[in-house]
Amino acid sequence: MRKMDKSGLLHGVWVFGDYRNYFQNRVTLQLIAKSRELAETLGTRVTVLLLGEALHRYAMEYIAHGADIVMVAEHADLRQYQVESYTSVIARWAEAFKPDILLGGATSFGREFFPRLAKRLKTGLSADCVNLAVDPDTGLLVQTAPAFGGNLLAEVVTLHRRPQMATVHPGIFNELPHNFDAVGRVVYPGIEVEADMKVRVLRSRRQQARGGNLEDAEIVIVGGRGMGSKEEFRLLFELAELLEGEVGATRPVVLAGWADEERLLGQTGKTVKPRLLISIGTSGALQYTTAIRGAKTIIAVNRDPQAPIFKMTDLGLVGNGSAVLPLLLETLRKRM
Ligand SMILES: Cc1cc2nc3c(=O)[nH]c(=O)nc-3n(C[C@H](O)[C@H](O)[C@H](O)COP(=O)(O)OP(=O)(O)OC[C@H]3O[C@@H](n4cnc5c(N)ncnc54)[C@H](O)[C@@H]3O)c2cc1C
């Protein structure tokens, strides 16, 4: 494999191509857009890694969205994601072609196999990054990630080991528009899929999405622990229906069983960028607010005037959510 890359064509910035549920799952396209920026600063190329079967159409999509090269591993044993086989193929490619940077989405896949990959390649990994940039003086990748339990954001650099690895939440970066005139290369380096895998996928079934289109919603209503009960929380669904929006939740709400995990926003959940976000009974912990920073307008309701959420709102209402919500619903119903 080494011979193929005498030109250093494949060094640059690599992005793991997660093409599952392509039209809803945009994290790879978002990472390609960010990688373009990084690669242009570094004077290098963006390569997307594609593993599976019948991958040509995804390769074309990634090139149209900014990839210079798509590196493909087509094999029946890679048809379904499997942590050992995916780690093994990408680790071998990385050892052979020596990328400078390797990025993936902080999705269920990325969270599972990127730490293994980093261990295999004996390099560092910044998980759940909220920003990436190249330091203009050193050329190092600056990985901004929550640290110390998520209470502050740290800027991490990998000084000596390569690749510099990071996972990034979906929704943090914007994808580039589809460019029908884009030209790129598709390469098929050799692959070896290990025969004695410890885990074998027998069957997989698609789960019905319950969080709706939260990440693309124009209006998002979020409820926190301050909603008080499951019954009160249900009122948020009525409000979302009236406003044609989606409902999000903080972690205590999901832990209490008032909302499904698919609705979780934050460091360990989804990121949103709506036109309007209404946050009721949420204190404004950093682990939650990282997910809503991209909202254009934020309105919050909290009975505590000192609640940190008010530091980032366009309009803050100090009051009892259980009293404000029925009033809001009544007013909206009258107007519709
Ligand atoms: C590693 C790590 C990762 C984490 N990841 C996430 C994550 O992804 N997402 C997430 O959400 N959290 C996450 N957390 C938890 C996070 O730190 C906070 O604990 C959580 O976001 C708080 O949720 P909350 O605002 O609903 O509840 P609380 O912090 O309990 O706040 C409730 C708020 O409601 C107000 N209130 C109470 N009653 C009323 C009322 N009647 N009317 C109006 N206001 C009222 C209170 O004044 C208070 O400000 C994480 C924590 C760690 C350590």
Coordinates of C-alpha atoms and ligand atoms in Angstrom, one line a residue:
M1 CA 0.0 0.0 0.0
R2 CA 2.9 2.4 0.8
K3 CA 4.0 2.4 -2.9
M4 CA 0.7 3.8 -3.9
D5 CA 1.3 7.0 -2.1
K6 CA 4.8 8.1 -3.0
S7 CA 3.3 11.5 -3.8
G8 CA 1.9 12.0 -0.3
L9 CA -1.5 12.4 -2.0
L10 CA -3.2 10.7 0.9
H11 CA -1.5 12.4 3.9
G12 CA -3.8 15.3 4.6
V13 CA -7.1 15.4 6.5
W14 CA -9.2 12.3 6.7
V15 CA -12.9 12.1 7.5
F16 CA -14.7 8.9 8.4
G17 CA -17.7 8.6 6.0
D18 CA -20.8 7.7 8.0
Y19 CA -23.3 7.3 5.2
R20 CA -26.1 5.6 7.3
N21 CA -29.4 7.3 6.9
Y22 CA -27.7 9.7 4.4
F23 CA -30.3 12.4 4.0
Q24 CA -30.8 12.9 7.7
N25 CA -27.3 12.2 9.0
R26 CA -25.2 15.1 7.8
V27 CA -22.3 14.9 10.1
T28 CA -19.9 13.6 7.5
L29 CA -20.8 16.5 5.1
Q30 CA -20.3 19.0 8.0
L31 CA -16.9 17.5 8.8
I32 CA -15.9 17.6 5.1
A33 CA -16.7 21.4 5.0
K34 CA -14.6 22.0 8.1
S35 CA -11.8 19.8 6.8
R36 CA -11.7 21.9 3.6
E37 CA -11.0 24.9 5.7
L38 CA -8.3 23.0 7.7
A39 CA -6.7 21.5 4.6
E40 CA -6.6 24.9 2.8
T41 CA -4.7 26.4 5.7
L42 CA -2.3 23.4 5.7
G43 CA -2.0 23.2 1.9
T44 CA -3.2 19.6 1.8
R45 CA -6.2 17.5 0.7
V46 CA -9.4 16.2 2.2
T47 CA -9.9 12.4 2.0
V48 CA -13.1 10.6 3.0
L49 CA -13.0 6.9 4.1
L50 CA -15.9 4.8 2.9
L51 CA -16.3 1.2 4.1
G52 CA -19.1 -1.2 3.0
E53 CA -20.7 -2.3 -0.2
A54 CA -22.1 -0.5 -3.3
L55 CA -20.5 2.8 -2.2
H56 CA -20.1 4.6 -5.5
R57 CA -23.0 7.0 -5.0
Y58 CA -21.8 8.1 -1.6
A59 CA -18.3 8.6 -3.0
M60 CA -19.9 11.0 -5.6
E61 CA -21.9 12.8 -2.9
Y62 CA -18.8 13.4 -0.8
I63 CA -16.9 14.8 -3.7
A64 CA -19.8 17.1 -4.6
H65 CA -19.7 18.3 -1.0
G66 CA -16.0 19.1 -1.0
A67 CA -13.9 15.9 -0.7
D68 CA -10.7 15.8 -2.9
I69 CA -10.4 12.0 -2.6
V70 CA -12.6 9.2 -1.5
M71 CA -10.8 6.1 -0.3
V72 CA -13.0 3.0 -0.6
A73 CA -13.0 -0.4 1.0
E74 CA -15.7 -2.6 -0.6
H75 CA -16.2 -6.0 0.9
A76 CA -19.2 -8.1 1.9
D77 CA -17.9 -8.3 5.5
L78 CA -18.0 -4.5 5.8
R79 CA -21.6 -4.2 4.7
Q80 CA -22.6 -3.8 8.3
Y81 CA -20.7 -1.7 10.7
Q82 CA -18.7 -3.8 13.1
V83 CA -16.3 -2.3 15.5
E84 CA -13.4 -4.7 15.0
S85 CA -13.4 -4.8 11.2
Y86 CA -13.8 -1.0 10.8
T87 CA -11.1 -0.3 13.3
S88 CA -8.8 -2.8 11.6
V89 CA -9.2 -1.5 8.0
I90 CA -8.8 2.2 9.0
A91 CA -5.9 1.5 11.3
R92 CA -4.0 -0.3 8.5
W93 CA -4.8 2.5 6.0
A94 CA -3.6 5.1 8.6
E95 CA -0.4 3.1 9.2
A96 CA 0.3 2.9 5.5
F97 CA -0.7 6.4 4.3
K98 CA 0.0 8.5 7.5
P99 CA -2.7 11.1 7.5
D100 CA -2.1 14.2 9.5
I101 CA -5.6 14.5 10.9
L102 CA -8.4 11.9 11.3
L103 CA -11.9 13.1 12.1
G104 CA -15.3 11.4 12.7
G105 CA -18.8 12.3 13.9
A106 CA -19.4 11.9 17.7
T107 CA -22.2 9.5 16.7
S108 CA -22.8 6.0 18.2
F109 CA -20.3 4.6 15.7
G110 CA -17.7 7.3 16.2
R111 CA -17.9 7.1 19.9
E112 CA -17.4 3.3 19.8
F113 CA -14.6 2.8 17.3
F114 CA -12.6 6.1 17.4
P115 CA -11.2 5.4 20.9
R116 CA -10.1 1.9 19.7
L117 CA -8.6 3.4 16.6
A118 CA -6.6 6.0 18.6
K119 CA -5.4 3.2 20.9
R120 CA -4.4 1.0 17.9
L121 CA -2.5 4.0 16.3
K122 CA -1.0 5.0 19.7
T123 CA -2.2 8.6 19.3
G124 CA -4.5 10.9 21.2
L125 CA -8.2 11.5 20.7
S126 CA -10.4 14.5 21.6
A127 CA -13.9 13.3 21.9
D128 CA -17.1 15.4 21.4
C129 CA -15.2 18.5 20.1
V130 CA -17.2 21.7 19.6
N131 CA -14.6 23.4 17.4
L132 CA -11.5 22.7 15.3
A133 CA -8.9 25.1 13.9
V134 CA -5.4 25.1 12.7
D135 CA -2.9 27.1 14.8
P136 CA -1.3 29.4 12.2
D137 CA 2.1 29.4 14.0
T138 CA 2.5 25.7 14.6
G139 CA 0.2 24.1 12.0
L140 CA -1.2 21.9 14.8
L141 CA -4.9 21.0 15.0
V142 CA -6.5 22.9 17.9
Q143 CA -9.3 20.7 19.2
T144 CA -11.8 22.4 21.5
A145 CA -13.6 19.9 23.7
P146 CA -15.4 19.9 27.0
A147 CA -13.1 19.0 29.9
F148 CA -13.2 18.3 33.6
G149 CA -16.7 16.9 33.6
G150 CA -17.8 19.3 30.9
N151 CA -17.5 22.4 33.1
L152 CA -15.0 24.2 30.9
L153 CA -13.9 24.0 27.3
A154 CA -10.2 23.0 26.8
E155 CA -8.1 23.6 23.7
V156 CA -6.2 20.4 23.1
V157 CA -3.2 19.8 20.7
T158 CA -1.5 16.6 19.8
L159 CA 2.2 17.6 19.8
H160 CA 4.0 14.5 18.6
R161 CA 1.7 11.6 17.7
R162 CA -0.1 11.2 14.4
P163 CA -2.8 11.4 13.2
Q164 CA -4.4 14.1 15.3
M165 CA -7.8 12.6 16.0
A166 CA -11.1 14.1 17.1
T167 CA -14.8 13.4 17.1
V168 CA -17.3 16.2 16.6
H169 CA -21.0 16.4 17.4
P170 CA -23.4 16.5 14.5
G171 CA -24.8 20.0 13.9
I172 CA -21.7 22.0 14.9
F173 CA -20.4 22.9 11.4
N174 CA -22.3 23.8 8.3
E175 CA -22.1 21.6 5.2
L176 CA -21.0 23.0 1.8
P177 CA -23.7 23.2 -0.9
H178 CA -23.8 20.3 -3.4
N179 CA -21.5 21.3 -6.3
F180 CA -22.4 19.4 -9.5
D181 CA -19.2 20.4 -11.2
A182 CA -16.9 19.1 -8.5
V183 CA -14.1 16.8 -9.5
G184 CA -12.3 14.3 -7.2
R185 CA -10.6 10.9 -7.1
V186 CA -11.9 7.6 -5.9
V187 CA -9.2 5.2 -4.8
Y188 CA -9.4 1.6 -3.8
P189 CA -6.4 0.7 -1.7
G190 CA -6.0 -3.0 -0.8
I191 CA -7.8 -4.1 2.3
E192 CA -7.5 -7.1 4.6
V193 CA -10.6 -8.0 6.7
E194 CA -9.7 -10.0 9.7
A195 CA -11.3 -13.5 9.7
D196 CA -11.6 -14.2 13.4
M197 CA -13.8 -11.4 14.6
K198 CA -15.0 -11.8 18.2
V199 CA -18.4 -10.2 17.4
R200 CA -20.6 -11.2 14.5
V201 CA -23.7 -9.2 13.5
L202 CA -26.5 -11.6 12.8
R203 CA -29.3 -9.2 12.0
S204 CA -30.0 -5.5 12.3
R205 CA -33.3 -3.7 12.4
R206 CA -34.0 0.0 11.8
Q207 CA -35.4 1.7 14.8
Q208 CA -38.3 4.1 14.3
A209 CA -37.0 7.7 14.9
R210 CA -38.8 9.4 17.7
G211 CA -36.9 12.6 18.1
G212 CA -38.4 13.7 14.7
N213 CA -36.4 16.2 12.8
L214 CA -35.0 17.9 15.9
E215 CA -31.6 18.8 14.3
D216 CA -33.3 20.5 11.3
A217 CA -36.2 22.0 13.1
E218 CA -36.8 25.8 12.7
I219 CA -38.5 26.0 16.1
V220 CA -37.4 24.0 19.1
I221 CA -39.0 23.9 22.6
V222 CA -36.8 22.5 25.3
G223 CA -38.0 21.5 28.7
G224 CA -35.7 21.0 31.7
R225 CA -36.1 19.6 35.2
G226 CA -37.9 22.7 36.2
M227 CA -41.0 21.4 34.2
G228 CA -41.7 19.5 37.4
S229 CA -43.4 16.3 36.1
K230 CA -44.1 14.2 33.0
E231 CA -47.6 15.7 32.8
E232 CA -46.3 19.3 32.8
F233 CA -43.7 18.3 30.2
R234 CA -46.4 17.0 27.9
L235 CA -47.6 20.6 27.5
L236 CA -44.4 21.3 25.5
F237 CA -45.6 18.8 22.8
E238 CA -48.8 20.9 22.5
L239 CA -46.8 24.0 22.2
A240 CA -44.5 22.4 19.6
E241 CA -47.5 21.3 17.6
L242 CA -49.0 24.7 17.5
L243 CA -45.7 26.3 16.5
E244 CA -44.8 23.4 14.1
G245 CA -41.7 22.8 16.0
E246 CA -39.9 19.9 17.8
V247 CA -39.4 19.1 21.5
G248 CA -35.9 18.8 23.1
A249 CA -35.0 17.8 26.6
T250 CA -32.1 18.1 29.1
R251 CA -30.5 15.1 30.7
P252 CA -32.5 15.1 34.0
V253 CA -35.7 15.0 31.9
V254 CA -34.5 12.0 29.9
L255 CA -33.3 10.2 33.1
A256 CA -36.7 10.8 34.7
G257 CA -38.4 9.2 31.7
W258 CA -40.4 12.3 30.7
A259 CA -38.8 12.2 27.2
D260 CA -37.0 9.7 25.0
E261 CA -33.3 9.8 24.7
E262 CA -33.6 10.8 21.0
R263 CA -34.7 14.2 22.3
L264 CA -31.7 14.8 24.5
L265 CA -29.8 18.0 23.7
G266 CA -26.2 18.7 24.8
Q267 CA -22.8 17.3 25.0
T268 CA -24.0 13.8 25.0
G269 CA -27.1 14.4 22.8
K270 CA -28.1 16.3 19.7
T271 CA -27.1 19.9 18.6
V272 CA -29.7 22.2 17.2
K273 CA -29.7 25.4 15.1
P274 CA -33.3 26.6 15.0
R275 CA -34.6 30.1 14.2
L276 CA -36.3 30.1 17.6
L277 CA -35.6 28.1 20.7
I278 CA -37.7 28.3 23.8
S279 CA -36.1 26.8 26.9
I280 CA -38.3 26.3 29.9
G281 CA -37.1 25.2 33.4
T282 CA -33.5 24.7 32.3
S283 CA -30.7 26.1 34.4
G284 CA -28.3 26.6 31.5
A285 CA -25.5 24.2 32.3
L286 CA -22.6 24.3 29.8
Q287 CA -23.2 20.6 28.8
Y288 CA -26.7 21.6 27.6
T289 CA -25.9 25.1 26.2
T290 CA -23.2 23.8 23.9
A291 CA -26.0 22.3 21.9
I292 CA -28.1 25.4 21.5
R293 CA -25.4 28.1 20.8
G294 CA -26.4 28.1 17.1
A295 CA -30.0 29.1 17.7
K296 CA -30.8 32.5 16.2
T297 CA -33.2 33.6 19.0
I298 CA -33.4 32.1 22.4
I299 CA -36.2 32.7 24.9
A300 CA -36.0 31.2 28.4
V301 CA -38.4 30.9 31.2
N302 CA -36.9 30.2 34.7
R303 CA -38.2 31.1 38.1
D304 CA -34.6 32.0 39.3
P305 CA -33.4 35.4 38.0
Q306 CA -29.8 34.3 38.6
A307 CA -30.1 31.2 36.4
P308 CA -27.1 31.0 33.9
I309 CA -29.4 30.4 31.0
F310 CA -30.3 34.1 31.1
K311 CA -26.7 35.0 30.1
M312 CA -27.4 33.7 26.6
T313 CA -31.0 34.6 26.0
D314 CA -32.5 37.2 23.7
L315 CA -35.6 37.4 25.9
G316 CA -35.7 36.1 29.5
L317 CA -38.9 35.6 31.5
V318 CA -38.5 35.2 35.3
G319 CA -41.5 33.1 36.3
N320 CA -43.1 29.8 36.9
G321 CA -43.0 27.6 33.8
S322 CA -46.2 25.8 34.9
A323 CA -48.0 29.1 34.9
V324 CA -46.5 30.6 31.8
L325 CA -47.0 27.6 29.5
P326 CA -50.9 27.3 29.8
L327 CA -51.1 31.1 29.3
L328 CA -48.9 30.8 26.2
L329 CA -50.9 27.9 24.8
E330 CA -54.2 29.7 25.4
T331 CA -53.0 32.8 23.7
L332 CA -51.7 30.9 20.7
R333 CA -54.9 28.9 20.3
K334 CA -56.9 32.0 20.2
R335 CA -54.8 33.4 17.5
M336 CA -54.9 30.3 15.3
Ligands
LIG1 C1 -20.0 14.7 31.4 C2 -21.3 15.3 31.5 C3 -22.1 15.3 30.4 C4 -23.4 15.9 30.4 N1 -24.1 16.0 29.3 C5 -25.3 16.6 29.3 C6 -26.1 16.7 28.1 O1 -25.7 16.2 27.0 N2 -27.3 17.4 28.2 C7 -27.8 17.9 29.3 O2 -28.8 18.5 29.3 N3 -27.1 17.7 30.5 C8 -25.9 17.1 30.5 N4 -25.2 17.0 31.6 C9 -25.9 17.5 32.9 C10 -25.7 19.0 33.1 O3 -24.5 19.3 33.8 C11 -26.9 19.6 33.9 O4 -27.0 18.9 35.1 C12 -28.3 19.5 33.2 O5 -28.2 20.1 31.9 C13 -29.3 20.2 34.0 O6 -30.5 20.1 33.4 P1 -31.7 21.1 33.8 O7 -31.3 22.5 33.4 O8 -33.0 20.5 33.2 O9 -31.9 20.9 35.4 P2 -31.4 21.8 36.6 O10 -30.0 22.1 36.5 O11 -31.9 21.1 37.8 O12 -32.2 23.1 36.4 C14 -33.6 23.3 36.6 C15 -33.9 24.7 36.4 O13 -35.3 24.9 36.4 C16 -35.6 26.0 37.2 N5 -37.0 25.8 37.7 C17 -37.4 25.0 38.7 N6 -38.8 25.0 38.8 C18 -39.2 25.9 37.9 C19 -40.5 26.4 37.5 N7 -41.6 25.9 38.1 N8 -40.6 27.3 36.5 C20 -39.4 27.7 35.9 N9 -38.2 27.3 36.2 C21 -38.1 26.4 37.2 C22 -34.6 26.1 38.3 O14 -34.5 27.4 38.8 C23 -33.4 25.6 37.6 O15 -32.6 26.7 37.0 C24 -23.9 16.4 31.6 C25 -23.1 16.4 32.8 C26 -21.9 15.8 32.7 C27 -21.0 15.8 34.0

